[in-house]
Amino acid sequence: MDIRTGNGYDVHALAEGLPLWLGGVEIESPVGCMAHSDGDVAIHALCDALLGALALGDIGKHFPDTSDEFKGIDSKILLARTAGLVRSHGYRIGNADITIVMQRPKLAPYIETMRETLSAVMGIPVPAVSVKATTTERLGFTGRGEGCAAYATVLVIKD
Ligand code: MG
């Protein structure tokens, strides 16, 4: 059995009046991510982790933010394509673990929906998808509400 891990990290600046998408779910929030796509940092970190596991480069290489094709795109489409790429290389996704770093709003009410959404998009069971959220105790750019960040770790398996 061939097992590989990957990690991903992403940051977006926050601005008032923009929609906030995290983990494929729209979050009720006065601020949202500034981005070429829908700015879903959790999915972007997850895509980078999946690409990293297979040493296929990064999300910017596969879905360039200079391309009109990806302007305002639903990041779930990027994740579906990335998961397809993993499968096309003969691997299946074993599990994914994501940490979203954001001071506010509180994300706890959305975590289960994010897990269900991401598992459906990747085609893996819900128990294989973990989503966690943390603040940074008001420290740093996330703590000041200037931006949000996400970390992702994945395991991929070739049976
Ligand atoms: Mg991003």
mmCIF file with all atom_site columns, C-alpha atoms and ligand atoms in Angstrom:
data_model
loop_
_atom_site.group_PDB
_atom_site.id
_atom_site.type_symbol
_atom_site.label_atom_id
_atom_site.label_alt_id
_atom_site.label_comp_id
_atom_site.label_asym_id
_atom_site.label_entity_id
_atom_site.label_seq_id
_atom_site.pdbx_PDB_ins_code
_atom_site.Cartn_x
_atom_site.Cartn_y
_atom_site.Cartn_z
_atom_site.occupancy
_atom_site.B_iso_or_equiv
_atom_site.pdbx_formal_charge
_atom_site.auth_seq_id
_atom_site.auth_comp_id
_atom_site.auth_asym_id
_atom_site.auth_atom_id
_atom_site.pdbx_PDB_model_num
ATOM   1   C  CA . MET A 1 1   ? 0.000   0.000  0.000   1.00 0.00 ? 1   MET A CA 1
ATOM   2   C  CA . ASP A 1 2   ? 1.306   3.419  -1.023  1.00 0.00 ? 2   ASP A CA 1
ATOM   3   C  CA . ILE A 1 3   ? 0.359   6.172  1.448   1.00 0.00 ? 3   ILE A CA 1
ATOM   4   C  CA . ARG A 1 4   ? 1.197   9.852  1.048   1.00 0.00 ? 4   ARG A CA 1
ATOM   5   C  CA . THR A 1 5   ? 0.371   12.952 3.111   1.00 0.00 ? 5   THR A CA 1
ATOM   6   C  CA . GLY A 1 6   ? -0.050  16.540 2.040   1.00 0.00 ? 6   GLY A CA 1
ATOM   7   C  CA . ASN A 1 7   ? -0.504  19.859 3.768   1.00 0.00 ? 7   ASN A CA 1
ATOM   8   C  CA . GLY A 1 8   ? -1.982  23.120 2.587   1.00 0.00 ? 8   GLY A CA 1
ATOM   9   C  CA . TYR A 1 9   ? -2.276  26.671 3.879   1.00 0.00 ? 9   TYR A CA 1
ATOM   10  C  CA . ASP A 1 10  ? -4.202  29.675 2.613   1.00 0.00 ? 10  ASP A CA 1
ATOM   11  C  CA . VAL A 1 11  ? -4.996  33.216 3.711   1.00 0.00 ? 11  VAL A CA 1
ATOM   12  C  CA . HIS A 1 12  ? -7.441  35.793 2.439   1.00 0.00 ? 12  HIS A CA 1
ATOM   13  C  CA . ALA A 1 13  ? -8.027  39.383 3.507   1.00 0.00 ? 13  ALA A CA 1
ATOM   14  C  CA . LEU A 1 14  ? -11.484 40.213 4.829   1.00 0.00 ? 14  LEU A CA 1
ATOM   15  C  CA . ALA A 1 15  ? -13.609 43.168 3.774   1.00 0.00 ? 15  ALA A CA 1
ATOM   16  C  CA . GLU A 1 16  ? -17.066 44.360 4.722   1.00 0.00 ? 16  GLU A CA 1
ATOM   17  C  CA . GLY A 1 17  ? -20.030 43.544 2.530   1.00 0.00 ? 17  GLY A CA 1
ATOM   18  C  CA . LEU A 1 18  ? -18.563 40.501 0.773   1.00 0.00 ? 18  LEU A CA 1
ATOM   19  C  CA . PRO A 1 19  ? -20.063 37.010 1.037   1.00 0.00 ? 19  PRO A CA 1
ATOM   20  C  CA . LEU A 1 20  ? -18.171 34.638 3.321   1.00 0.00 ? 20  LEU A CA 1
ATOM   21  C  CA . TRP A 1 21  ? -17.728 31.088 2.024   1.00 0.00 ? 21  TRP A CA 1
ATOM   22  C  CA . LEU A 1 22  ? -15.888 28.552 4.175   1.00 0.00 ? 22  LEU A CA 1
ATOM   23  C  CA . GLY A 1 23  ? -15.761 24.802 3.683   1.00 0.00 ? 23  GLY A CA 1
ATOM   24  C  CA . GLY A 1 24  ? -18.229 25.100 0.823   1.00 0.00 ? 24  GLY A CA 1
ATOM   25  C  CA . VAL A 1 25  ? -20.848 26.742 3.031   1.00 0.00 ? 25  VAL A CA 1
ATOM   26  C  CA . GLU A 1 26  ? -22.036 30.358 3.054   1.00 0.00 ? 26  GLU A CA 1
ATOM   27  C  CA . ILE A 1 27  ? -21.564 31.856 6.502   1.00 0.00 ? 27  ILE A CA 1
ATOM   28  C  CA . GLU A 1 28  ? -23.680 34.691 7.881   1.00 0.00 ? 28  GLU A CA 1
ATOM   29  C  CA . SER A 1 29  ? -21.106 37.433 8.405   1.00 0.00 ? 29  SER A CA 1
ATOM   30  C  CA . PRO A 1 30  ? -20.651 41.192 7.977   1.00 0.00 ? 30  PRO A CA 1
ATOM   31  C  CA . VAL A 1 31  ? -17.266 40.488 6.339   1.00 0.00 ? 31  VAL A CA 1
ATOM   32  C  CA . GLY A 1 32  ? -16.156 38.165 3.547   1.00 0.00 ? 32  GLY A CA 1
ATOM   33  C  CA . CYS A 1 33  ? -12.952 37.176 1.762   1.00 0.00 ? 33  CYS A CA 1
ATOM   34  C  CA . MET A 1 34  ? -11.403 39.323 -0.943  1.00 0.00 ? 34  MET A CA 1
ATOM   35  C  CA . ALA A 1 35  ? -10.452 36.945 -3.737  1.00 0.00 ? 35  ALA A CA 1
ATOM   36  C  CA . HIS A 1 36  ? -10.484 36.125 -7.441  1.00 0.00 ? 36  HIS A CA 1
ATOM   37  C  CA . SER A 1 37  ? -12.666 33.087 -6.669  1.00 0.00 ? 37  SER A CA 1
ATOM   38  C  CA . ASP A 1 38  ? -15.312 32.883 -3.930  1.00 0.00 ? 38  ASP A CA 1
ATOM   39  C  CA . GLY A 1 39  ? -12.391 33.109 -1.471  1.00 0.00 ? 39  GLY A CA 1
ATOM   40  C  CA . ASP A 1 40  ? -13.053 29.853 0.377   1.00 0.00 ? 40  ASP A CA 1
ATOM   41  C  CA . VAL A 1 41  ? -9.760  29.558 2.274   1.00 0.00 ? 41  VAL A CA 1
ATOM   42  C  CA . ALA A 1 42  ? -10.688 26.182 3.762   1.00 0.00 ? 42  ALA A CA 1
ATOM   43  C  CA . ILE A 1 43  ? -11.218 24.623 0.343   1.00 0.00 ? 43  ILE A CA 1
ATOM   44  C  CA . HIS A 1 44  ? -8.120  26.308 -1.057  1.00 0.00 ? 44  HIS A CA 1
ATOM   45  C  CA . ALA A 1 45  ? -5.970  24.877 1.752   1.00 0.00 ? 45  ALA A CA 1
ATOM   46  C  CA . LEU A 1 46  ? -7.597  21.490 1.178   1.00 0.00 ? 46  LEU A CA 1
ATOM   47  C  CA . CYS A 1 47  ? -6.888  21.586 -2.574  1.00 0.00 ? 47  CYS A CA 1
ATOM   48  C  CA . ASP A 1 48  ? -3.266  22.509 -1.872  1.00 0.00 ? 48  ASP A CA 1
ATOM   49  C  CA . ALA A 1 49  ? -2.973  19.606 0.570   1.00 0.00 ? 49  ALA A CA 1
ATOM   50  C  CA . LEU A 1 50  ? -4.350  17.161 -2.012  1.00 0.00 ? 50  LEU A CA 1
ATOM   51  C  CA . LEU A 1 51  ? -2.068  18.509 -4.729  1.00 0.00 ? 51  LEU A CA 1
ATOM   52  C  CA . GLY A 1 52  ? 0.852   18.478 -2.294  1.00 0.00 ? 52  GLY A CA 1
ATOM   53  C  CA . ALA A 1 53  ? 0.274   14.839 -1.405  1.00 0.00 ? 53  ALA A CA 1
ATOM   54  C  CA . LEU A 1 54  ? 0.916   13.913 -5.035  1.00 0.00 ? 54  LEU A CA 1
ATOM   55  C  CA . ALA A 1 55  ? 3.570   16.609 -5.612  1.00 0.00 ? 55  ALA A CA 1
ATOM   56  C  CA . LEU A 1 56  ? 1.404   18.143 -8.341  1.00 0.00 ? 56  LEU A CA 1
ATOM   57  C  CA . GLY A 1 57  ? 2.187   21.766 -7.542  1.00 0.00 ? 57  GLY A CA 1
ATOM   58  C  CA . ASP A 1 58  ? -0.318  24.151 -6.036  1.00 0.00 ? 58  ASP A CA 1
ATOM   59  C  CA . ILE A 1 59  ? -3.771  25.566 -6.581  1.00 0.00 ? 59  ILE A CA 1
ATOM   60  C  CA . GLY A 1 60  ? -2.371  28.629 -8.348  1.00 0.00 ? 60  GLY A CA 1
ATOM   61  C  CA . LYS A 1 61  ? -0.734  26.399 -10.953 1.00 0.00 ? 61  LYS A CA 1
ATOM   62  C  CA . HIS A 1 62  ? -3.912  24.426 -11.658 1.00 0.00 ? 62  HIS A CA 1
ATOM   63  C  CA . PHE A 1 63  ? -6.453  27.244 -11.311 1.00 0.00 ? 63  PHE A CA 1
ATOM   64  C  CA . PRO A 1 64  ? -4.614  30.526 -11.991 1.00 0.00 ? 64  PRO A CA 1
ATOM   65  C  CA . ASP A 1 65  ? -6.157  33.667 -10.465 1.00 0.00 ? 65  ASP A CA 1
ATOM   66  C  CA . THR A 1 66  ? -5.352  35.488 -13.688 1.00 0.00 ? 66  THR A CA 1
ATOM   67  C  CA . SER A 1 67  ? -7.812  33.317 -15.601 1.00 0.00 ? 67  SER A CA 1
ATOM   68  C  CA . ASP A 1 68  ? -11.334 34.546 -16.321 1.00 0.00 ? 68  ASP A CA 1
ATOM   69  C  CA . GLU A 1 69  ? -12.452 30.911 -16.116 1.00 0.00 ? 69  GLU A CA 1
ATOM   70  C  CA . PHE A 1 70  ? -11.951 31.017 -12.340 1.00 0.00 ? 70  PHE A CA 1
ATOM   71  C  CA . LYS A 1 71  ? -13.257 34.527 -11.626 1.00 0.00 ? 71  LYS A CA 1
ATOM   72  C  CA . GLY A 1 72  ? -15.829 34.298 -8.838  1.00 0.00 ? 72  GLY A CA 1
ATOM   73  C  CA . ILE A 1 73  ? -15.828 30.519 -9.173  1.00 0.00 ? 73  ILE A CA 1
ATOM   74  C  CA . ASP A 1 74  ? -17.439 28.307 -6.537  1.00 0.00 ? 74  ASP A CA 1
ATOM   75  C  CA . SER A 1 75  ? -14.428 26.701 -4.865  1.00 0.00 ? 75  SER A CA 1
ATOM   76  C  CA . LYS A 1 76  ? -16.359 23.423 -4.609  1.00 0.00 ? 76  LYS A CA 1
ATOM   77  C  CA . ILE A 1 77  ? -15.765 23.101 -8.364  1.00 0.00 ? 77  ILE A CA 1
ATOM   78  C  CA . LEU A 1 78  ? -12.020 23.463 -7.770  1.00 0.00 ? 78  LEU A CA 1
ATOM   79  C  CA . LEU A 1 79  ? -12.164 20.816 -5.037  1.00 0.00 ? 79  LEU A CA 1
ATOM   80  C  CA . ALA A 1 80  ? -14.147 18.412 -7.219  1.00 0.00 ? 80  ALA A CA 1
ATOM   81  C  CA . ARG A 1 81  ? -11.590 18.810 -9.989  1.00 0.00 ? 81  ARG A CA 1
ATOM   82  C  CA . THR A 1 82  ? -8.696  18.362 -7.563  1.00 0.00 ? 82  THR A CA 1
ATOM   83  C  CA . ALA A 1 83  ? -10.252 15.212 -6.070  1.00 0.00 ? 83  ALA A CA 1
ATOM   84  C  CA . GLY A 1 84  ? -10.697 13.936 -9.634  1.00 0.00 ? 84  GLY A CA 1
ATOM   85  C  CA . LEU A 1 85  ? -7.022  14.575 -10.296 1.00 0.00 ? 85  LEU A CA 1
ATOM   86  C  CA . VAL A 1 86  ? -6.123  12.532 -7.200  1.00 0.00 ? 86  VAL A CA 1
ATOM   87  C  CA . ARG A 1 87  ? -8.280  9.656  -8.456  1.00 0.00 ? 87  ARG A CA 1
ATOM   88  C  CA . SER A 1 88  ? -6.831  9.900  -11.951 1.00 0.00 ? 88  SER A CA 1
ATOM   89  C  CA . HIS A 1 89  ? -3.406  9.279  -10.417 1.00 0.00 ? 89  HIS A CA 1
ATOM   90  C  CA . GLY A 1 90  ? -4.720  6.062  -8.870  1.00 0.00 ? 90  GLY A CA 1
ATOM   91  C  CA . TYR A 1 91  ? -5.127  7.359  -5.323  1.00 0.00 ? 91  TYR A CA 1
ATOM   92  C  CA . ARG A 1 92  ? -8.139  7.637  -3.056  1.00 0.00 ? 92  ARG A CA 1
ATOM   93  C  CA . ILE A 1 93  ? -8.489  10.224 -0.295  1.00 0.00 ? 93  ILE A CA 1
ATOM   94  C  CA . GLY A 1 94  ? -8.156  8.543  3.097   1.00 0.00 ? 94  GLY A CA 1
ATOM   95  C  CA . ASN A 1 95  ? -9.028  11.498 5.294   1.00 0.00 ? 95  ASN A CA 1
ATOM   96  C  CA . ALA A 1 96  ? -8.770  15.259 5.523   1.00 0.00 ? 96  ALA A CA 1
ATOM   97  C  CA . ASP A 1 97  ? -8.326  17.492 8.558   1.00 0.00 ? 97  ASP A CA 1
ATOM   98  C  CA . ILE A 1 98  ? -8.864  21.239 8.254   1.00 0.00 ? 98  ILE A CA 1
ATOM   99  C  CA . THR A 1 99  ? -8.353  24.054 10.748  1.00 0.00 ? 99  THR A CA 1
ATOM   100 C  CA . ILE A 1 100 ? -9.914  27.438 10.003  1.00 0.00 ? 100 ILE A CA 1
ATOM   101 C  CA . VAL A 1 101 ? -8.423  30.410 11.832  1.00 0.00 ? 101 VAL A CA 1
ATOM   102 C  CA . MET A 1 102 ? -10.826 33.311 12.254  1.00 0.00 ? 102 MET A CA 1
ATOM   103 C  CA . GLN A 1 103 ? -11.670 35.638 15.118  1.00 0.00 ? 103 GLN A CA 1
ATOM   104 C  CA . ARG A 1 104 ? -15.347 36.073 14.243  1.00 0.00 ? 104 ARG A CA 1
ATOM   105 C  CA . PRO A 1 105 ? -18.028 35.099 13.425  1.00 0.00 ? 105 PRO A CA 1
ATOM   106 C  CA . LYS A 1 106 ? -18.185 31.899 15.445  1.00 0.00 ? 106 LYS A CA 1
ATOM   107 C  CA . LEU A 1 107 ? -18.053 28.961 13.034  1.00 0.00 ? 107 LEU A CA 1
ATOM   108 C  CA . ALA A 1 108 ? -19.241 26.186 15.354  1.00 0.00 ? 108 ALA A CA 1
ATOM   109 C  CA . PRO A 1 109 ? -22.833 26.226 13.989  1.00 0.00 ? 109 PRO A CA 1
ATOM   110 C  CA . TYR A 1 110 ? -21.510 25.541 10.471  1.00 0.00 ? 110 TYR A CA 1
ATOM   111 C  CA . ILE A 1 111 ? -18.932 22.820 11.115  1.00 0.00 ? 111 ILE A CA 1
ATOM   112 C  CA . GLU A 1 112 ? -21.163 19.788 10.519  1.00 0.00 ? 112 GLU A CA 1
ATOM   113 C  CA . THR A 1 113 ? -22.561 21.243 7.294   1.00 0.00 ? 113 THR A CA 1
ATOM   114 C  CA . MET A 1 114 ? -19.017 21.933 6.118   1.00 0.00 ? 114 MET A CA 1
ATOM   115 C  CA . ARG A 1 115 ? -18.017 18.313 6.826   1.00 0.00 ? 115 ARG A CA 1
ATOM   116 C  CA . GLU A 1 116 ? -21.052 16.997 4.941   1.00 0.00 ? 116 GLU A CA 1
ATOM   117 C  CA . THR A 1 117 ? -20.468 19.366 2.015   1.00 0.00 ? 117 THR A CA 1
ATOM   118 C  CA . LEU A 1 118 ? -16.747 18.640 1.672   1.00 0.00 ? 118 LEU A CA 1
ATOM   119 C  CA . SER A 1 119 ? -17.237 14.881 1.987   1.00 0.00 ? 119 SER A CA 1
ATOM   120 C  CA . ALA A 1 120 ? -19.874 14.952 -0.755  1.00 0.00 ? 120 ALA A CA 1
ATOM   121 C  CA . VAL A 1 121 ? -17.659 16.994 -3.085  1.00 0.00 ? 121 VAL A CA 1
ATOM   122 C  CA . MET A 1 122 ? -14.634 14.727 -2.511  1.00 0.00 ? 122 MET A CA 1
ATOM   123 C  CA . GLY A 1 123 ? -16.739 11.554 -2.606  1.00 0.00 ? 123 GLY A CA 1
ATOM   124 C  CA . ILE A 1 124 ? -15.524 10.259 0.756   1.00 0.00 ? 124 ILE A CA 1
ATOM   125 C  CA . PRO A 1 125 ? -17.444 9.463  3.968   1.00 0.00 ? 125 PRO A CA 1
ATOM   126 C  CA . VAL A 1 126 ? -18.252 12.248 6.445   1.00 0.00 ? 126 VAL A CA 1
ATOM   127 C  CA . PRO A 1 127 ? -16.231 10.587 9.256   1.00 0.00 ? 127 PRO A CA 1
ATOM   128 C  CA . ALA A 1 128 ? -13.163 10.965 7.022   1.00 0.00 ? 128 ALA A CA 1
ATOM   129 C  CA . VAL A 1 129 ? -13.518 14.756 7.007   1.00 0.00 ? 129 VAL A CA 1
ATOM   130 C  CA . SER A 1 130 ? -12.628 16.851 10.028  1.00 0.00 ? 130 SER A CA 1
ATOM   131 C  CA . VAL A 1 131 ? -13.208 20.606 10.189  1.00 0.00 ? 131 VAL A CA 1
ATOM   132 C  CA . LYS A 1 132 ? -12.071 22.592 13.197  1.00 0.00 ? 132 LYS A CA 1
ATOM   133 C  CA . ALA A 1 133 ? -12.135 26.308 13.915  1.00 0.00 ? 133 ALA A CA 1
ATOM   134 C  CA . THR A 1 134 ? -10.005 28.395 16.193  1.00 0.00 ? 134 THR A CA 1
ATOM   135 C  CA . THR A 1 135 ? -9.403  32.025 17.003  1.00 0.00 ? 135 THR A CA 1
ATOM   136 C  CA . THR A 1 136 ? -5.968  33.450 17.732  1.00 0.00 ? 136 THR A CA 1
ATOM   137 C  CA . GLU A 1 137 ? -7.086  35.157 20.936  1.00 0.00 ? 137 GLU A CA 1
ATOM   138 C  CA . ARG A 1 138 ? -7.248  38.501 19.095  1.00 0.00 ? 138 ARG A CA 1
ATOM   139 C  CA . LEU A 1 139 ? -3.537  38.267 18.186  1.00 0.00 ? 139 LEU A CA 1
ATOM   140 C  CA . GLY A 1 140 ? -2.142  38.874 14.708  1.00 0.00 ? 140 GLY A CA 1
ATOM   141 C  CA . PHE A 1 141 ? -3.979  39.577 11.448  1.00 0.00 ? 141 PHE A CA 1
ATOM   142 C  CA . THR A 1 142 ? -6.599  36.932 12.090  1.00 0.00 ? 142 THR A CA 1
ATOM   143 C  CA . GLY A 1 143 ? -7.141  38.141 15.635  1.00 0.00 ? 143 GLY A CA 1
ATOM   144 C  CA . ARG A 1 144 ? -7.621  41.716 14.434  1.00 0.00 ? 144 ARG A CA 1
ATOM   145 C  CA . GLY A 1 145 ? -10.157 40.509 11.885  1.00 0.00 ? 145 GLY A CA 1
ATOM   146 C  CA . GLU A 1 146 ? -8.042  41.632 8.927   1.00 0.00 ? 146 GLU A CA 1
ATOM   147 C  CA . GLY A 1 147 ? -8.029  38.184 7.406   1.00 0.00 ? 147 GLY A CA 1
ATOM   148 C  CA . CYS A 1 148 ? -8.736  34.520 7.859   1.00 0.00 ? 148 CYS A CA 1
ATOM   149 C  CA . ALA A 1 149 ? -6.521  31.502 7.323   1.00 0.00 ? 149 ALA A CA 1
ATOM   150 C  CA . ALA A 1 150 ? -6.866  27.760 6.957   1.00 0.00 ? 150 ALA A CA 1
ATOM   151 C  CA . TYR A 1 151 ? -4.598  24.754 7.303   1.00 0.00 ? 151 TYR A CA 1
ATOM   152 C  CA . ALA A 1 152 ? -5.326  21.341 5.827   1.00 0.00 ? 152 ALA A CA 1
ATOM   153 C  CA . THR A 1 153 ? -3.724  17.934 6.115   1.00 0.00 ? 153 THR A CA 1
ATOM   154 C  CA . VAL A 1 154 ? -4.703  14.963 3.977   1.00 0.00 ? 154 VAL A CA 1
ATOM   155 C  CA . LEU A 1 155 ? -3.823  11.333 3.544   1.00 0.00 ? 155 LEU A CA 1
ATOM   156 C  CA . VAL A 1 156 ? -4.081  9.710  0.123   1.00 0.00 ? 156 VAL A CA 1
ATOM   157 C  CA . ILE A 1 157 ? -3.830  5.985  -0.485  1.00 0.00 ? 157 ILE A CA 1
ATOM   158 C  CA . LYS A 1 158 ? -3.042  3.804  -3.486  1.00 0.00 ? 158 LYS A CA 1
ATOM   159 C  CA . ASP A 1 159 ? -4.288  0.321  -2.647  1.00 0.00 ? 159 ASP A CA 1
HETATM 160 MG MG . MG  B 2 .   ? -7.075  31.221 -1.722  1.00 0.00 ? 1   MG  B MG 1
#
